[in-house]
PDB file of C-alpha atoms in Angstrom:
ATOM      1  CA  UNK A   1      24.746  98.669 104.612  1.00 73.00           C
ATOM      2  CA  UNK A   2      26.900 101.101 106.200  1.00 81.00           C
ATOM      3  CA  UNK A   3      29.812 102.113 108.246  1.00 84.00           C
ATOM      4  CA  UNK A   4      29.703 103.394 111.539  1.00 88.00           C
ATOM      5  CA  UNK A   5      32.625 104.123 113.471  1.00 90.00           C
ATOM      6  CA  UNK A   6      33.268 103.394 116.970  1.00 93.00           C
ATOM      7  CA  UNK A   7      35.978 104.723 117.756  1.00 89.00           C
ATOM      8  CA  UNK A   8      38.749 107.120 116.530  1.00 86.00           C
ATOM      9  CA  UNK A   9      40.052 104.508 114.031  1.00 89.00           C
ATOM     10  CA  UNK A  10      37.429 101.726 114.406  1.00 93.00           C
ATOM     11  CA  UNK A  11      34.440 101.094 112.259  1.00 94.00           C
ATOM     12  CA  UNK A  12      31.471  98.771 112.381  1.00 92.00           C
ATOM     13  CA  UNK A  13      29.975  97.013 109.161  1.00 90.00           C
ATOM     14  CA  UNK A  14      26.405  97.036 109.916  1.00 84.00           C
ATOM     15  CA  UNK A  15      24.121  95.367 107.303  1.00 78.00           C
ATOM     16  CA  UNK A  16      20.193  95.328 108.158  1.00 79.00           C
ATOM     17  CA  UNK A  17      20.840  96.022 111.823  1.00 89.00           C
ATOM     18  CA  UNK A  18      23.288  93.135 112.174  1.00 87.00           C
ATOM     19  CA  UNK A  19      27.328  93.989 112.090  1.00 92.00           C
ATOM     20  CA  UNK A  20      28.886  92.023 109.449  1.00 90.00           C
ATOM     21  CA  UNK A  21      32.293  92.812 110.992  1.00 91.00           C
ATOM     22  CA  UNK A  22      34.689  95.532 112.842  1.00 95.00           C
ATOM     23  CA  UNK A  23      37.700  97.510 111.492  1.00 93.00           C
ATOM     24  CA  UNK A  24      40.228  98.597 113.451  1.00 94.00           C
ATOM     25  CA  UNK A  25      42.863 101.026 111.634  1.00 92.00           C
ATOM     26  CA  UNK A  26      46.265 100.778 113.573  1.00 87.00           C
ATOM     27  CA  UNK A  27      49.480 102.270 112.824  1.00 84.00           C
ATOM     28  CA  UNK A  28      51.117  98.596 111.962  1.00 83.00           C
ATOM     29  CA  UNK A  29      48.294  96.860 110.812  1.00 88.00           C
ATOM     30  CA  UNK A  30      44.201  96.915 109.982  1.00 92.00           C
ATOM     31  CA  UNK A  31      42.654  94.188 111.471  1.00 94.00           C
ATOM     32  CA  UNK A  32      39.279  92.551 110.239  1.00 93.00           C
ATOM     33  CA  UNK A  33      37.404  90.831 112.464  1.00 94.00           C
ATOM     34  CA  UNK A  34      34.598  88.924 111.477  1.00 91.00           C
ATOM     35  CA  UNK A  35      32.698  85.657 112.862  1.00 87.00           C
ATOM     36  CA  UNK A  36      34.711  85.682 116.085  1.00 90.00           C
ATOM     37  CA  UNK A  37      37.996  85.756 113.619  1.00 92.00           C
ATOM     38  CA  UNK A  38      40.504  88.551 113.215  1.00 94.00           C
ATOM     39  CA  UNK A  39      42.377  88.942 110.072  1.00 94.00           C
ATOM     40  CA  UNK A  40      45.470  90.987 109.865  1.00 93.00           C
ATOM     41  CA  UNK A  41      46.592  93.187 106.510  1.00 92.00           C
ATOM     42  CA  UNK A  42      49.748  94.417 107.268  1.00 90.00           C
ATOM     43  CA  UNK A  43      53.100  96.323 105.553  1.00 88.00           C
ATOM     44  CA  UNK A  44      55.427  93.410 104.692  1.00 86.00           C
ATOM     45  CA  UNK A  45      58.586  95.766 105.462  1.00 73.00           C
ATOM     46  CA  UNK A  46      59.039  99.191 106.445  1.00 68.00           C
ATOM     47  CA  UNK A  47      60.821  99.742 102.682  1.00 69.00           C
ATOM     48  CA  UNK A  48      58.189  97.806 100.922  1.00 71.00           C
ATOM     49  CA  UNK A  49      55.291  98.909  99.514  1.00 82.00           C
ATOM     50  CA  UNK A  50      54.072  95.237  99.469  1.00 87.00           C
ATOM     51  CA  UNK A  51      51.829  94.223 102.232  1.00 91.00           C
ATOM     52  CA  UNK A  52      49.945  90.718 103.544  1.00 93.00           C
ATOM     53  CA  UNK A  53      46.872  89.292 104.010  1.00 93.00           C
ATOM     54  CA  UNK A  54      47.439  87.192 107.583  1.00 94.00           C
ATOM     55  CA  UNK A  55      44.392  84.759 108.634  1.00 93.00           C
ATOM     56  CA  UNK A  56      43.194  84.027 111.860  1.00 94.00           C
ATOM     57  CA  UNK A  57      45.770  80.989 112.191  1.00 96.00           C
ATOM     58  CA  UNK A  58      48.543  83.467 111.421  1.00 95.00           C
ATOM     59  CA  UNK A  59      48.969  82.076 107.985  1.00 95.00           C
ATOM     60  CA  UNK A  60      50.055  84.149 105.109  1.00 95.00           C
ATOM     61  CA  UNK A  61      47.011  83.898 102.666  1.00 93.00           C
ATOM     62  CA  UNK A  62      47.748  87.081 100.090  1.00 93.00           C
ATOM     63  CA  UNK A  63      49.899  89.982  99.325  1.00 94.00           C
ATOM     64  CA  UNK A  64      49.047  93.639  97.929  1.00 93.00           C
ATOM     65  CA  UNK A  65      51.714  95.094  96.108  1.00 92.00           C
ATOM     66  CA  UNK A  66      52.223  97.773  93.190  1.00 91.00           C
ATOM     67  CA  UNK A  67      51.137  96.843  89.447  1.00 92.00           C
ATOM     68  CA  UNK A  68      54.570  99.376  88.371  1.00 89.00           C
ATOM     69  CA  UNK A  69      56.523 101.581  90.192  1.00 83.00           C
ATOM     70  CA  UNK A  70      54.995 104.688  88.732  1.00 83.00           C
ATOM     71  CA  UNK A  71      51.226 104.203  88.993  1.00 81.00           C
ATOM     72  CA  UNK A  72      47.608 104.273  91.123  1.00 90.00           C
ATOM     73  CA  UNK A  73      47.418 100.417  90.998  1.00 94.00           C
ATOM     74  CA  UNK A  74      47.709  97.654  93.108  1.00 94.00           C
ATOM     75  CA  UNK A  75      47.454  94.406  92.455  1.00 95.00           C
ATOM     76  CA  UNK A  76      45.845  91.748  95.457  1.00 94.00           C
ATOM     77  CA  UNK A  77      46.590  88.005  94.958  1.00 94.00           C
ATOM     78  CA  UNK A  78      44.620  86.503  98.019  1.00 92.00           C
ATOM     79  CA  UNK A  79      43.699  82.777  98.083  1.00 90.00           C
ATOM     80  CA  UNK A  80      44.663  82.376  94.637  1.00 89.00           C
ATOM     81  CA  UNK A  81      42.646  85.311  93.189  1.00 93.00           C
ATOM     82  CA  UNK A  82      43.972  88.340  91.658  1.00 95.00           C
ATOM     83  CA  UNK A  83      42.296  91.785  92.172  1.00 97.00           C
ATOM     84  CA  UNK A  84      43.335  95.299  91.189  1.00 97.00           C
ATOM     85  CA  UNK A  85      42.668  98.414  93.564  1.00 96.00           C
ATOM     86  CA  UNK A  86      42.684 101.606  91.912  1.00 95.00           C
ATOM     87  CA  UNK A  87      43.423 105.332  93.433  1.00 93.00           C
ATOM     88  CA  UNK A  88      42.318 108.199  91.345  1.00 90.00           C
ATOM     89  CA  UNK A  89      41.600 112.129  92.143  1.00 87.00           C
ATOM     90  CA  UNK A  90      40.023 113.179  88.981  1.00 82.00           C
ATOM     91  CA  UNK A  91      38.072 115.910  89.807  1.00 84.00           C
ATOM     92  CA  UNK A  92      37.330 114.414  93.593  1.00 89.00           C
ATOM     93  CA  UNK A  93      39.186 111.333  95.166  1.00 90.00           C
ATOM     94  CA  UNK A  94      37.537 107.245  94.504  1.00 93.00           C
ATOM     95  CA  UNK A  95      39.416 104.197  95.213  1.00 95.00           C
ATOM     96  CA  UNK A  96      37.927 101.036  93.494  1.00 96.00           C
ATOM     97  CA  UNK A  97      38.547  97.074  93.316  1.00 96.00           C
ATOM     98  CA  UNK A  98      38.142  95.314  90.233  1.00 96.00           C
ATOM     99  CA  UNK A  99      38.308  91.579  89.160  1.00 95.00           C
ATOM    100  CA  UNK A 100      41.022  89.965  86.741  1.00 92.00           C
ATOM    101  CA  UNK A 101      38.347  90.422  83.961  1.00 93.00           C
ATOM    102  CA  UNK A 102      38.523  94.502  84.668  1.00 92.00           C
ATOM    103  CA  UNK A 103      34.811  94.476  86.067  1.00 94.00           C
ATOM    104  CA  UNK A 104      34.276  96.535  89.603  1.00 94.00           C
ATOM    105  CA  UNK A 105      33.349  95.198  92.678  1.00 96.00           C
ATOM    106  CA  UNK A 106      33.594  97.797  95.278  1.00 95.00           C
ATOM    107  CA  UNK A 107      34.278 101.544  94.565  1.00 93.00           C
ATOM    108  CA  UNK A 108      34.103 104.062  96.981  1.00 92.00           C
ATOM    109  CA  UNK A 109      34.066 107.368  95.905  1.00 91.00           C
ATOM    110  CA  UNK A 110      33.496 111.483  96.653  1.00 91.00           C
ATOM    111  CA  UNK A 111      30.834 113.129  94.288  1.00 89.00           C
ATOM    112  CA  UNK A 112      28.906 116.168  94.190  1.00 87.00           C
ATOM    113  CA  UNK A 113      25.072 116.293  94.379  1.00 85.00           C
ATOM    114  CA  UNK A 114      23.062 119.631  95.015  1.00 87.00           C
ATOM    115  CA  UNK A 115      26.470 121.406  95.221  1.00 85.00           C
ATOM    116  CA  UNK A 116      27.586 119.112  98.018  1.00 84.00           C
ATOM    117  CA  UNK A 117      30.265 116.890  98.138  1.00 85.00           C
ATOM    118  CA  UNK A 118      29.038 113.509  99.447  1.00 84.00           C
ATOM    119  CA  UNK A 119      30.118 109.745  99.623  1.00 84.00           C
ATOM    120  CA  UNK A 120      29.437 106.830  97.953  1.00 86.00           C
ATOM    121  CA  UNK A 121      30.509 103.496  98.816  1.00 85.00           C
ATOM    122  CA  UNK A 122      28.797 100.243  96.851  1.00 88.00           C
ATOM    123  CA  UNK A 123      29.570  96.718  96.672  1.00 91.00           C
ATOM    124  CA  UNK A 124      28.039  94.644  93.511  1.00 92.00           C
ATOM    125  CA  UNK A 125      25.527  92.387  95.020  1.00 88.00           C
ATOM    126  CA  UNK A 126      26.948  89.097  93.450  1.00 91.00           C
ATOM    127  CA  UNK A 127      30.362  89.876  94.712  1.00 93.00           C
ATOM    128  CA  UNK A 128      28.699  90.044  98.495  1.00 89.00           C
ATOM    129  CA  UNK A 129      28.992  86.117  98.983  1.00 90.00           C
ATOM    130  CA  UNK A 130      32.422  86.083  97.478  1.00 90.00           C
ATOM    131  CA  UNK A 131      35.125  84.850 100.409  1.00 86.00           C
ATOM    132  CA  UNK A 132      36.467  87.757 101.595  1.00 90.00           C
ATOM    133  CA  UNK A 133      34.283  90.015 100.266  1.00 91.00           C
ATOM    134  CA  UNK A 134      34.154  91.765 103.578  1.00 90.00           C
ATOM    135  CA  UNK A 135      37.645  92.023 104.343  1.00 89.00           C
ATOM    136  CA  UNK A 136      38.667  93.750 100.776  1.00 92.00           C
ATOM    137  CA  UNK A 137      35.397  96.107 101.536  1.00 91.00           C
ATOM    138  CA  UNK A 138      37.155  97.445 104.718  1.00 90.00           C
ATOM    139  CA  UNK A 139      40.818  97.347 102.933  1.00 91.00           C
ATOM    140  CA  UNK A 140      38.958 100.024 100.395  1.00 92.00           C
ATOM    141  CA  UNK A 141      37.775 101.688 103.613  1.00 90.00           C
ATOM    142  CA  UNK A 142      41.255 101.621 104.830  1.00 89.00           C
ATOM    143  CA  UNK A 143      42.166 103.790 102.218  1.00 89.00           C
ATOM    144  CA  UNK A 144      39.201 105.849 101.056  1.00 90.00           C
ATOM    145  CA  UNK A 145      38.410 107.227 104.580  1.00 87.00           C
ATOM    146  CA  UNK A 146      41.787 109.405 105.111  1.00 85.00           C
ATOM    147  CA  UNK A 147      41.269 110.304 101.364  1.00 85.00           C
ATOM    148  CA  UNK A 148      37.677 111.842 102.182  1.00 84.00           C
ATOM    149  CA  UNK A 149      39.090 113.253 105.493  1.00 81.00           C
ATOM    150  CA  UNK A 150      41.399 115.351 104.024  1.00 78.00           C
ATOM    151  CA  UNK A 151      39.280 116.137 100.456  1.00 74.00           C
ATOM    152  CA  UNK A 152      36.127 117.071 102.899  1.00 72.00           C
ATOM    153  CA  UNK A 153      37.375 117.898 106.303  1.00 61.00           C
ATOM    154  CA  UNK A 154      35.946 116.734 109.331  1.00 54.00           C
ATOM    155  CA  UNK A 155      33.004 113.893 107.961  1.00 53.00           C
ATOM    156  CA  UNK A 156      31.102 111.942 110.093  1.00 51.00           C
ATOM    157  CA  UNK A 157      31.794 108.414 109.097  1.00 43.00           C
ATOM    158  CA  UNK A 158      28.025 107.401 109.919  1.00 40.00           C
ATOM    159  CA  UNK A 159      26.650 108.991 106.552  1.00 46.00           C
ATOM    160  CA  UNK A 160      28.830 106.629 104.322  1.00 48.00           C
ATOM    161  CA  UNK A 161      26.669 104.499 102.871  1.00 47.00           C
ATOM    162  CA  UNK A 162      27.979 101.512 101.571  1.00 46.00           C
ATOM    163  CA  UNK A 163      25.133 100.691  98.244  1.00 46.00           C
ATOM    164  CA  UNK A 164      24.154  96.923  96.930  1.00 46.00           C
ATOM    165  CA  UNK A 165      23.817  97.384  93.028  1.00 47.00           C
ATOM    166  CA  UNK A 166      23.455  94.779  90.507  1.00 40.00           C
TER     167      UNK A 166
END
């Protein structure tokens, strides 16, 4: 799998040749389209650091919104499951999403390798046919992208990678 992008703030999923869905980063929302459906995950207030998970029907289906006021975590309730996305810089930037039971499901991540710094983006392969497994995938893109922008300058979003592991 990786990501290819399409435009200045659009990406493409692509998964064996076939595009498993399209991101579109906007000021006001990312959208997440997918199956001839568009999601929305949006800021719930211009003062709130709590934002929702809208599906295609316009329904309100989840929320993101700090563990604390002071720390790197966020905690996702989204149809009735809890998550926890995680922002660190320690030496080089990775954002991650674990379960409730503290076990990762999709990290993406900066690392160095013959004294380059390069990306790595990986999904656990039983959390693939999880609902929404997609959608949270390009919520950590969301995020991880700008990070890597401004960590590694100007990257070209085709060499990210995203990695199947058990």
């Amino acid at each position: 799998m990786e990501w290819k992008k399409t435009a200045r703030a659009a990406f493409k999923l692509v998964d064996n040749d076939n595009v498993v869905g399209l991101l579109n980063m906007e000021p006001t929302a990312v959208t997440w389209e997918m199956g001839g459906m568009t999601y929305r995950f949006q800021q719930k207030s211009s003062w709130k650091q709590t934002y929702q998970f809208i599906n295609p029907e316009g329904a309100l289906i989840g929320e993101m919104r700090p563990k604390n006021w002071y720390g790197t975590t966020f905690v996702i309730t989204l149809e009735e499951q809890s998550f926890y996305l995680t922002f660190t810089n320690n030496p080089l930037a990775a954002v991650q999403l674990r379960d409730a039971e503290n076990q990762w499901l999709i990290q993406a991540r900066l690392m160095t390798a013959n004294h380059q710094v390069q990306t790595e983006f990986s999904m656990k392969e039983a959390f693939k046919d999880a609902p929404n497994a997609y959608w949270l995938a390009g919520i950590i893109w969301n995020y991880f992208y700008p990070m890597a922008q401004s960590e590694c300058g100007d990257i070209d979003a085709a060499t990210f990678l995203l990695l199947a592991t058990a």
